[in-house]
Short mmCIF file of C-alpha atoms in Angstrom, two decimals:
data_model
loop_
_atom_site.label_atom_id
_atom_site.label_comp_id
_atom_site.label_asym_id
_atom_site.label_seq_id
_atom_site.Cartn_x
_atom_site.Cartn_y
_atom_site.Cartn_z
CA UNK A 17 159.54 44.18 49.50
CA UNK A 18 158.95 44.79 45.81
CA UNK A 19 155.76 43.21 44.55
CA UNK A 20 154.33 42.32 41.18
CA UNK A 21 150.75 41.64 40.25
CA UNK A 22 150.02 39.80 37.03
CA UNK A 23 146.28 39.63 37.72
CA UNK A 24 146.06 43.39 38.23
CA UNK A 25 148.00 43.95 34.99
CA UNK A 26 145.60 41.72 33.08
CA UNK A 27 142.56 43.37 34.69
CA UNK A 28 143.73 46.84 33.60
CA UNK A 29 144.45 45.50 30.12
CA UNK A 30 140.93 44.05 29.92
CA UNK A 31 139.46 47.53 30.46
CA UNK A 32 141.46 48.94 27.55
CA UNK A 33 140.61 46.09 25.21
CA UNK A 34 136.97 45.96 26.32
CA UNK A 35 137.14 42.28 27.20
CA UNK A 36 135.44 40.02 29.72
CA UNK A 37 137.59 39.56 32.82
CA UNK A 38 136.92 36.81 35.35
CA UNK A 39 138.85 36.58 38.62
CA UNK A 40 138.82 33.84 41.24
CA UNK A 41 141.16 32.22 43.75
CA UNK A 42 143.14 30.59 40.93
CA UNK A 43 143.90 33.73 38.98
CA UNK A 44 142.44 35.94 36.26
CA UNK A 45 141.04 34.97 32.86
CA UNK A 46 140.34 37.37 29.97
CA UNK A 47 138.36 36.73 26.78
CA UNK A 48 137.50 39.20 24.05
CA UNK A 49 135.87 39.20 20.64
CA UNK A 50 135.47 42.73 19.29
CA UNK A 51 137.09 45.36 17.06
CA UNK A 52 140.45 44.69 18.72
CA UNK A 53 140.39 41.06 17.63
CA UNK A 54 139.74 37.66 19.18
CA UNK A 55 141.54 35.85 21.94
CA UNK A 56 142.13 35.02 25.57
CA UNK A 57 144.70 35.51 28.29
CA UNK A 58 145.29 34.27 31.81
CA UNK A 59 147.33 35.45 34.78
CA UNK A 60 148.26 33.71 37.99
CA UNK A 61 150.73 33.73 40.86
CA UNK A 62 152.62 30.57 41.80
CA UNK A 63 153.81 32.29 44.98
CA UNK A 64 154.99 35.83 45.86
CA UNK A 65 157.79 36.73 43.48
CA UNK A 66 156.87 34.39 40.65
CA UNK A 67 153.95 35.28 38.39
CA UNK A 68 152.75 34.40 34.90
CA UNK A 69 150.72 35.93 32.08
CA UNK A 70 149.89 34.07 28.85
CA UNK A 71 148.20 35.33 25.69
CA UNK A 72 146.59 33.57 22.73
CA UNK A 73 145.06 36.08 20.35
CA UNK A 74 144.45 37.35 16.84
CA UNK A 75 144.82 41.14 16.63
CA UNK A 76 142.73 43.13 14.16
CA UNK A 77 144.19 46.35 15.51
CA UNK A 78 147.59 46.98 17.04
CA UNK A 79 147.45 45.86 20.66
CA UNK A 80 149.89 47.20 23.25
CA UNK A 81 150.49 46.01 26.81
CA UNK A 82 151.67 49.07 28.75
CA UNK A 83 153.03 49.40 32.31
CA UNK A 84 153.68 45.69 32.45
CA UNK A 85 154.89 44.79 35.96
CA UNK A 86 156.12 48.21 37.04
CA UNK A 87 158.45 47.10 39.83
CA UNK A 88 162.15 47.12 40.69
CA UNK A 89 164.51 44.22 40.19
CA UNK A 90 162.20 42.29 37.88
CA UNK A 91 163.18 39.86 35.18
CA UNK A 92 160.67 38.89 32.49
CA UNK A 93 161.17 35.62 30.61
CA UNK A 94 159.30 36.06 27.32
CA UNK A 95 158.73 33.29 24.82
CA UNK A 96 156.55 33.57 21.72
CA UNK A 97 155.41 30.30 20.09
CA UNK A 98 153.39 31.98 17.35
CA UNK A 99 153.77 35.33 15.60
CA UNK A 100 156.19 38.05 16.70
CA UNK A 101 156.18 40.82 19.30
CA UNK A 102 157.72 44.26 19.76
CA UNK A 103 159.43 45.15 23.04
CA UNK A 104 160.21 48.61 24.37
CA UNK A 105 161.39 49.82 27.77
CA UNK A 106 159.47 52.68 29.39
CA UNK A 107 160.74 56.11 28.21
CA UNK A 108 162.93 54.50 25.56
CA UNK A 109 162.54 54.95 21.80
CA UNK A 110 164.35 51.79 20.76
CA UNK A 111 162.03 48.95 19.76
CA UNK A 112 163.27 45.38 19.44
CA UNK A 113 161.50 42.51 17.73
CA UNK A 114 160.84 39.31 19.66
CA UNK A 115 160.88 36.64 16.97
CA UNK A 116 159.00 33.39 17.10
CA UNK A 117 160.80 30.81 19.29
CA UNK A 118 163.42 33.37 20.34
CA UNK A 119 164.71 33.21 23.90
CA UNK A 120 164.17 36.67 25.45
CA UNK A 121 164.87 37.92 28.97
CA UNK A 122 164.39 41.59 29.89
CA UNK A 123 164.36 43.48 33.15
CA UNK A 124 165.14 46.67 35.01
CA UNK A 125 166.89 47.55 38.22
CA UNK A 126 164.80 50.69 38.47
CA UNK A 127 161.05 51.14 38.89
CA UNK A 128 160.43 50.96 35.15
CA UNK A 129 158.10 48.85 33.08
CA UNK A 130 158.16 47.07 29.75
CA UNK A 131 155.82 47.66 26.83
CA UNK A 132 154.94 44.82 24.48
CA UNK A 133 153.01 45.27 21.24
CA UNK A 134 151.27 42.86 18.88
CA UNK A 135 151.09 44.22 15.30
CA UNK A 136 147.70 44.62 13.66
CA UNK A 137 146.30 41.75 11.59
CA UNK A 138 148.59 39.21 13.21
CA UNK A 139 148.48 36.12 15.44
CA UNK A 140 150.39 35.88 18.70
CA UNK A 141 150.72 33.20 21.33
CA UNK A 142 153.22 33.84 24.12
CA UNK A 143 154.00 33.67 27.82
CA UNK A 144 155.65 36.11 30.21
CA UNK A 145 157.10 34.67 33.41
CA UNK A 146 158.30 37.28 35.91
CA UNK A 147 160.51 36.86 38.98
CA UNK A 148 161.56 39.46 41.55
CA UNK A 149 163.64 39.88 44.74
CA UNK A 150 164.31 36.23 45.54
CA UNK A 151 166.49 36.98 48.59
CA UNK A 152 163.55 38.62 50.30
CA UNK A 153 161.41 35.58 49.58
CA UNK A 154 163.49 32.86 51.23
CA UNK A 155 160.78 32.08 53.76
CA UNK A 156 158.15 31.82 51.03
CA UNK A 157 160.37 29.39 49.11
CA UNK A 158 161.50 27.22 52.00
CA UNK A 159 159.49 24.26 50.71
CA UNK A 160 160.49 24.78 47.09
CA UNK A 161 164.26 24.29 47.33
CA UNK A 162 164.90 23.23 43.74
CA UNK A 163 162.88 26.08 42.26
CA UNK A 164 164.28 28.48 44.87
CA UNK A 165 167.86 27.61 43.88
CA UNK A 166 167.06 28.06 40.21
CA UNK A 167 165.52 31.51 40.73
CA UNK A 168 168.36 32.62 43.02
CA UNK A 169 170.90 31.53 40.40
CA UNK A 170 169.06 33.39 37.66
CA UNK A 171 169.02 36.68 39.57
CA UNK A 172 172.51 36.39 41.02
CA UNK A 173 174.38 35.35 37.88
CA UNK A 174 172.82 37.92 35.57
CA UNK A 175 174.76 41.12 36.06
CA UNK A 176 172.32 43.93 35.43
CA UNK A 177 172.91 47.63 35.00
CA UNK A 178 169.86 49.88 34.97
CA UNK A 179 168.27 47.73 32.28
CA UNK A 180 168.88 44.16 31.25
CA UNK A 181 168.09 42.91 27.77
CA UNK A 182 168.89 39.49 26.34
CA UNK A 183 167.51 38.66 22.89
CA UNK A 184 169.00 35.26 22.42
CA UNK A 185 169.04 32.42 19.97
CA UNK A 186 166.13 30.65 18.35
CA UNK A 187 165.25 27.40 20.09
CA UNK A 188 162.23 25.13 19.76
CA UNK A 189 162.90 23.21 23.00
CA UNK A 190 160.85 25.62 25.12
CA UNK A 191 157.89 25.66 22.71
CA UNK A 192 155.93 22.59 23.94
CA UNK A 193 156.04 23.81 27.55
CA UNK A 194 154.74 27.25 26.57
CA UNK A 195 151.98 25.58 24.52
CA UNK A 196 151.06 23.60 27.64
CA UNK A 197 151.14 26.73 29.79
CA UNK A 198 148.94 28.69 27.37
CA UNK A 199 146.48 25.87 26.82
CA UNK A 200 145.98 24.49 30.35
CA UNK A 201 143.08 25.76 32.45
CA UNK A 202 143.79 27.21 35.91
CA UNK A 203 141.09 25.36 37.85
CA UNK A 204 141.71 22.06 39.61
CA UNK A 205 144.75 20.67 41.42
CA UNK A 206 145.97 18.62 38.47
CA UNK A 207 145.88 21.63 36.14
CA UNK A 208 147.65 23.71 38.77
CA UNK A 209 150.47 21.16 38.95
CA UNK A 210 150.69 21.04 35.15
CA UNK A 211 151.03 24.84 35.01
CA UNK A 212 153.69 24.89 37.73
CA UNK A 213 155.69 22.14 36.03
CA UNK A 214 155.52 24.00 32.70
CA UNK A 215 156.74 27.22 34.34
CA UNK A 216 159.66 25.40 35.94
CA UNK A 217 160.67 23.80 32.62
CA UNK A 218 160.41 27.12 30.74
CA UNK A 219 162.56 28.97 33.27
CA UNK A 220 165.11 26.20 33.33
CA UNK A 221 165.39 26.07 29.53
CA UNK A 222 165.48 29.83 29.03
CA UNK A 223 168.10 30.23 31.74
CA UNK A 224 170.21 27.44 30.26
CA UNK A 225 169.93 28.86 26.76
CA UNK A 226 170.97 32.29 28.01
CA UNK A 227 174.33 30.85 29.03
CA UNK A 228 175.04 29.68 25.50
CA UNK A 229 176.81 32.06 23.18
CA UNK A 230 175.11 32.70 19.82
CA UNK A 231 178.36 31.96 18.00
CA UNK A 232 178.43 28.46 19.46
CA UNK A 233 174.89 27.88 18.27
CA UNK A 234 175.77 29.09 14.78
CA UNK A 235 178.80 26.84 14.61
CA UNK A 236 176.77 23.86 15.78
CA UNK A 237 173.94 24.51 13.34
CA UNK A 238 176.24 25.59 10.46
CA UNK A 239 173.80 28.45 9.85
CA UNK A 240 174.75 32.09 9.77
CA UNK A 241 172.67 34.63 11.67
CA UNK A 242 171.02 35.70 8.39
CA UNK A 243 170.23 32.09 7.48
CA UNK A 244 168.84 31.51 10.97
CA UNK A 245 166.29 34.27 10.61
CA UNK A 246 165.42 33.17 7.08
CA UNK A 247 164.48 29.78 8.52
CA UNK A 248 162.31 31.52 11.12
CA UNK A 249 160.72 33.67 8.40
CA UNK A 250 159.90 30.51 6.47
CA UNK A 251 158.30 28.97 9.56
CA UNK A 252 156.20 32.14 9.97
CA UNK A 253 155.17 32.03 6.32
CA UNK A 254 154.11 28.41 6.64
CA UNK A 255 152.04 29.13 9.76
CA UNK A 256 150.22 31.99 7.99
CA UNK A 257 149.57 30.15 4.71
CA UNK A 258 148.59 26.64 5.69
CA UNK A 259 145.78 26.55 3.12
CA UNK A 260 148.34 26.73 0.30
CA UNK A 261 150.27 23.92 -1.35
CA UNK A 262 153.64 24.54 0.32
CA UNK A 263 156.56 22.64 -1.16
CA UNK A 264 160.26 22.56 -0.41
CA UNK A 265 160.86 23.97 -3.90
CA UNK A 266 158.64 26.98 -3.25
CA UNK A 267 160.41 27.64 0.06
CA UNK A 268 163.74 27.50 -1.74
CA UNK A 269 162.64 30.15 -4.25
CA UNK A 270 161.21 32.31 -1.49
CA UNK A 271 164.25 32.26 0.81
CA UNK A 272 167.20 31.84 -1.54
CA UNK A 273 168.39 28.93 0.61
CA UNK A 274 168.97 25.55 -0.99
CA UNK A 275 166.80 22.59 -0.01
CA UNK A 276 169.55 20.91 2.02
CA UNK A 277 170.10 24.08 4.05
CA UNK A 278 166.36 24.48 4.71
CA UNK A 279 166.00 20.87 5.86
CA UNK A 280 169.01 21.20 8.16
CA UNK A 281 167.62 24.44 9.58
CA UNK A 282 164.21 22.94 10.34
CA UNK A 283 165.79 19.82 11.78
CA UNK A 284 168.02 21.90 14.05
CA UNK A 285 165.46 24.44 15.27
CA UNK A 286 162.27 22.35 15.27
CA UNK A 287 163.67 18.82 15.35
CA UNK A 288 161.43 18.02 12.38
CA UNK A 289 161.60 17.80 8.61
CA UNK A 290 159.81 20.54 6.68
CA UNK A 291 156.92 18.22 5.80
CA UNK A 292 156.49 17.10 9.42
CA UNK A 293 156.59 20.71 10.58
CA UNK A 294 153.82 21.65 8.11
CA UNK A 295 151.71 18.66 9.11
CA UNK A 296 151.94 19.46 12.83
CA UNK A 297 151.10 23.13 12.27
CA UNK A 298 148.03 22.15 10.27
CA UNK A 299 146.74 20.04 13.16
CA UNK A 300 147.41 22.84 15.66
CA UNK A 301 145.61 25.34 13.41
CA UNK A 302 142.66 22.97 13.08
CA UNK A 303 142.46 22.63 16.86
CA UNK A 304 142.38 26.41 17.19
CA UNK A 305 139.61 26.74 14.59
CA UNK A 306 137.57 24.05 16.33
CA UNK A 307 137.85 26.02 19.56
CA UNK A 308 137.32 29.56 18.30
CA UNK A 309 135.18 29.49 15.15
CA UNK A 310 131.82 28.31 13.86
CA UNK A 311 133.40 26.73 10.77
CA UNK A 312 132.25 23.25 9.84
CA UNK A 313 134.80 20.45 9.89
CA UNK A 314 134.81 20.40 6.08
CA UNK A 315 135.56 24.13 6.02
CA UNK A 316 138.39 23.65 8.52
CA UNK A 317 139.88 20.86 6.39
CA UNK A 318 139.96 23.31 3.46
CA UNK A 319 141.41 26.10 5.63
CA UNK A 320 144.41 24.01 6.63
CA UNK A 321 145.16 22.84 3.11
CA UNK A 322 143.97 19.23 3.28
CA UNK A 323 141.67 17.48 0.81
CA UNK A 324 140.37 14.51 2.80
CA UNK A 325 138.09 14.88 5.81
CA UNK A 326 138.61 11.24 6.78
CA UNK A 327 142.41 11.66 6.69
CA UNK A 328 142.10 14.80 8.83
CA UNK A 329 139.95 12.95 11.38
CA UNK A 330 142.48 10.13 11.49
CA UNK A 331 145.54 12.30 12.18
CA UNK A 332 143.62 14.57 14.60
CA UNK A 333 142.46 11.54 16.60
CA UNK A 334 145.99 10.17 16.67
CA UNK A 335 147.32 13.42 18.18
CA UNK A 336 144.51 14.37 20.60
CA UNK A 337 142.62 11.14 21.25
CA UNK A 338 139.30 12.60 20.07
CA UNK A 339 137.72 12.98 16.67
CA UNK A 340 137.39 16.60 15.48
CA UNK A 341 133.61 16.34 15.96
CA UNK A 342 133.93 15.21 19.58
CA UNK A 343 136.66 17.76 20.32
CA UNK A 344 134.47 20.61 19.06
CA UNK A 345 131.62 19.33 21.21
CA UNK A 346 133.53 18.90 24.48
CA UNK A 347 136.58 21.20 24.52
CA UNK A 348 134.70 24.10 26.11
CA UNK A 349 134.13 22.12 29.31
CA UNK A 350 137.56 23.17 30.55
CA UNK A 351 136.91 26.87 29.87
CA UNK A 352 135.24 29.20 32.38
CA UNK A 353 131.87 30.59 31.23
CA UNK A 354 129.81 33.40 32.73
CA UNK A 355 126.28 32.30 33.56
CA UNK A 356 123.23 34.28 34.65
CA UNK A 357 119.68 33.12 35.36
CA UNK A 358 116.70 35.27 36.26
CA UNK A 359 112.95 35.24 36.74
CA UNK A 360 110.42 37.88 35.69
CA UNK A 361 106.67 38.24 35.68
CA UNK A 362 104.91 38.02 32.33
CA UNK A 363 102.90 41.08 31.28
CA UNK A 364 99.21 40.70 30.63
CA UNK A 365 98.12 40.16 27.05
CA UNK A 366 101.21 38.29 25.84
CA UNK A 367 100.38 36.06 22.87
CA UNK A 368 101.84 33.18 20.92
CA UNK A 369 103.32 35.50 18.31
CA UNK A 370 105.21 37.31 21.08
CA UNK A 371 106.89 34.07 22.10
CA UNK A 372 107.75 33.24 18.51
CA UNK A 373 109.25 36.70 18.13
CA UNK A 374 111.30 36.32 21.34
CA UNK A 375 112.62 32.93 20.24
CA UNK A 376 113.51 33.94 16.67
CA UNK A 377 115.27 37.17 17.66
CA UNK A 378 117.16 35.42 20.47
CA UNK A 379 118.38 32.68 18.15
CA UNK A 380 119.67 35.16 15.58
CA UNK A 381 121.36 37.58 17.99
CA UNK A 382 122.69 35.12 20.53
CA UNK A 383 124.51 33.05 17.92
CA UNK A 384 126.46 36.13 16.85
CA UNK A 385 127.27 36.98 20.48
CA UNK A 386 128.21 33.37 21.41
CA UNK A 387 125.38 33.25 23.98
CA UNK A 388 123.51 30.03 24.69
CA UNK A 389 120.58 29.39 26.99
CA UNK A 390 116.99 28.40 27.62
CA UNK A 391 113.72 30.24 28.34
CA UNK A 392 110.90 28.69 30.40
CA UNK A 393 107.33 29.96 30.82
CA UNK A 394 105.55 28.67 33.92
CA UNK A 395 102.67 30.08 36.01
CA UNK A 396 102.88 33.55 34.41
CA UNK A 397 106.61 33.73 35.03
CA UNK A 398 109.59 33.69 32.71
CA UNK A 399 112.71 31.83 33.83
CA UNK A 400 115.79 32.24 31.65
CA UNK A 401 119.42 31.13 31.77
CA UNK A 402 122.09 32.84 29.66
CA UNK A 403 125.67 31.60 29.17
CA UNK A 404 128.57 33.25 27.40
CA UNK A 405 130.63 36.50 27.45
CA UNK A 406 129.89 38.46 30.61
CA UNK A 407 129.81 41.87 28.94
CA UNK A 408 127.30 40.78 26.31
CA UNK A 409 125.05 39.03 28.83
CA UNK A 410 124.93 42.05 31.15
CA UNK A 411 124.01 44.26 28.19
CA UNK A 412 121.30 41.79 27.20
CA UNK A 413 119.85 41.74 30.73
CA UNK A 414 119.46 45.53 30.66
CA UNK A 415 117.57 45.21 27.37
CA UNK A 416 115.31 42.50 28.83
CA UNK A 417 114.57 44.68 31.89
CA UNK A 418 113.24 47.37 29.57
CA UNK A 419 111.12 44.94 27.53
CA UNK A 420 107.42 45.65 28.15
CA UNK A 421 106.56 41.94 27.83
CA UNK A 422 107.89 41.30 31.32
CA UNK A 423 108.47 43.13 34.64
CA UNK A 424 109.95 42.65 38.14
CA UNK A 425 113.07 40.96 36.80
CA UNK A 426 115.05 39.25 39.58
CA UNK A 427 118.52 37.78 39.09
CA UNK A 428 118.57 34.29 40.61
CA UNK A 429 122.22 33.47 40.00
CA UNK A 430 125.24 34.96 38.30
CA UNK A 431 128.77 33.66 38.33
CA UNK A 432 131.37 31.59 36.54
CA UNK A 433 130.87 27.94 35.65
CA UNK A 434 133.07 25.38 33.93
CA UNK A 435 131.46 24.84 30.53
CA UNK A 436 127.85 25.42 29.53
CA UNK A 437 124.62 23.72 30.54
CA UNK A 438 122.95 24.53 27.20
CA UNK A 439 125.91 24.27 24.87
CA UNK A 440 123.74 22.68 22.15
CA UNK A 441 121.39 25.66 21.71
CA UNK A 442 121.59 29.38 21.10
CA UNK A 443 118.11 29.60 22.63
CA UNK A 444 115.33 27.11 23.27
CA UNK A 445 111.87 27.78 24.70
CA UNK A 446 109.91 25.43 26.94
CA UNK A 447 106.35 26.50 27.77
CA UNK A 448 104.24 25.07 30.51
CA UNK A 449 100.74 26.45 30.81
CA UNK A 450 99.62 28.40 27.77
CA UNK A 451 96.25 26.74 28.03
CA UNK A 452 94.58 29.81 26.59
CA UNK A 453 96.75 29.75 23.49
CA UNK A 454 96.67 27.53 20.46
CA UNK A 455 99.27 24.76 20.67
CA UNK A 456 102.15 25.38 18.27
CA UNK A 457 104.56 22.63 17.22
CA UNK A 458 107.46 25.05 17.66
CA UNK A 459 107.14 24.79 21.44
CA UNK A 460 107.26 21.78 23.72
CA UNK A 461 104.62 21.41 26.42
CA UNK A 462 106.26 21.32 29.83
CA UNK A 463 104.71 18.88 32.33
CA UNK A 464 103.17 20.75 35.25
CA UNK A 465 105.19 18.76 37.76
CA UNK A 466 108.44 19.45 35.91
CA UNK A 467 109.72 22.30 38.06
CA UNK A 468 110.15 22.69 41.77
CA UNK A 469 110.22 26.46 41.78
CA UNK A 470 109.97 27.04 45.50
CA UNK A 471 113.63 27.91 46.05
CA UNK A 472 115.14 28.85 42.70
CA UNK A 473 117.46 31.39 44.35
CA UNK A 474 119.30 28.52 45.99
CA UNK A 475 122.31 27.77 43.72
CA UNK A 476 121.87 24.01 43.97
CA UNK A 477 118.11 24.15 43.31
CA UNK A 478 118.73 26.59 40.47
CA UNK A 479 121.29 24.29 38.87
CA UNK A 480 118.96 21.31 39.30
CA UNK A 481 116.11 23.16 37.61
CA UNK A 482 118.18 23.96 34.53
CA UNK A 483 119.70 20.50 34.30
CA UNK A 484 116.18 19.03 34.30
CA UNK A 485 115.21 21.50 31.59
CA UNK A 486 118.20 20.45 29.51
CA UNK A 487 117.40 16.76 29.97
CA UNK A 488 113.83 17.44 28.90
CA UNK A 489 115.06 19.11 25.70
CA UNK A 490 117.45 16.27 24.91
CA UNK A 491 114.71 13.67 25.32
CA UNK A 492 112.32 15.70 23.16
CA UNK A 493 114.52 16.18 20.13
CA UNK A 494 111.64 17.32 17.97
CA UNK A 495 111.77 20.73 19.64
CA UNK A 496 112.61 23.58 17.28
CA UNK A 497 116.29 24.27 18.05
#
């Protein structure tokens, strides 16, 4: 039986892009922030024969996904909700553009793969749903009759030669389901069901849209093919220039379309007026900046072209049920984070200035690397927890091992957690028994009975220790953070 492996594809891609790849029973999750750009991706299998990859990224350099699902009799349902992509079959020179909100289905009867590229200096958010060899999977799908019938219909009714390529009409109906698919975490039963439901809706809509002829769509919308893509170009311009004062008049000058035609186009493709479309994009952009940047809320308000912070908070709360401040504080709890804690013995002769130096350097560097954590000194031992990108933390641990101020470093725990224990701090220091050193207001004194350090290698005891440390820091807000 032909097989596909979305997780393996994403893992190989992570090596090329030098990202952090996490894999568990739910699927694979990639994050990266480097010279290639900034973003994340996830891959998972609903069951054998139906797999998914989603991407949400900003590319500084041209990024190419090669050897994507190299298997026979595959169909890839591609839908891009932001930006545009380039598609190319293996060993073929012809490159086709996948436009924003365009319904695209590609596949091959032979053992050939697809190549998808994201242009440099561009944003892209898209999903790829792949199905294969449904007849051979009847046993696997016996309890999924509705989905089984849909997939069988898709494969049986599409007459493929060696390669199948359908670059269909523009449609906004699929967009909210792809947004859900891209934005929903893989962990937890409820999230799993949300992802599965989104996949089903996307397949159903893309399959239904494939059956429509482009001429029928043009007649219904009263837009020519050229006018259709001008509307899409305007939507792309708006999404890339949200900080500007965008008016219907300026869009008219830019596109050559009259205002009535533009409004009809946006109403048809996005089911919104131009002004409503701009407003919704601004909120989506703000949400993204809250998640992926260190910008203040005031800076974000400016970035999305609004003047009033209170108005922004009002419309953001109406859409997401949280104020921007609360969303920035809590959104990361649904995202997997690599965590490592260790203990090491303190070298003789360490002084107060050494601790100050450790703290100051850690604060400066860790903020840039998106690492948070806490350092504890107790009974001539260091205990430290680090949270953030796996690659950066592992590099940091190697540096710490070679630091002459400590020795015999032992890793107590490393793995993936949901959210961060010390999300408030880039590094805090709690000291316990520097009785031979002058007390410095920069460091809190740790009560001697604070830690039960007898079994810190036990995951539960380790977690308990750090939660107590965090609670101590919260209570003692005067600590230098």
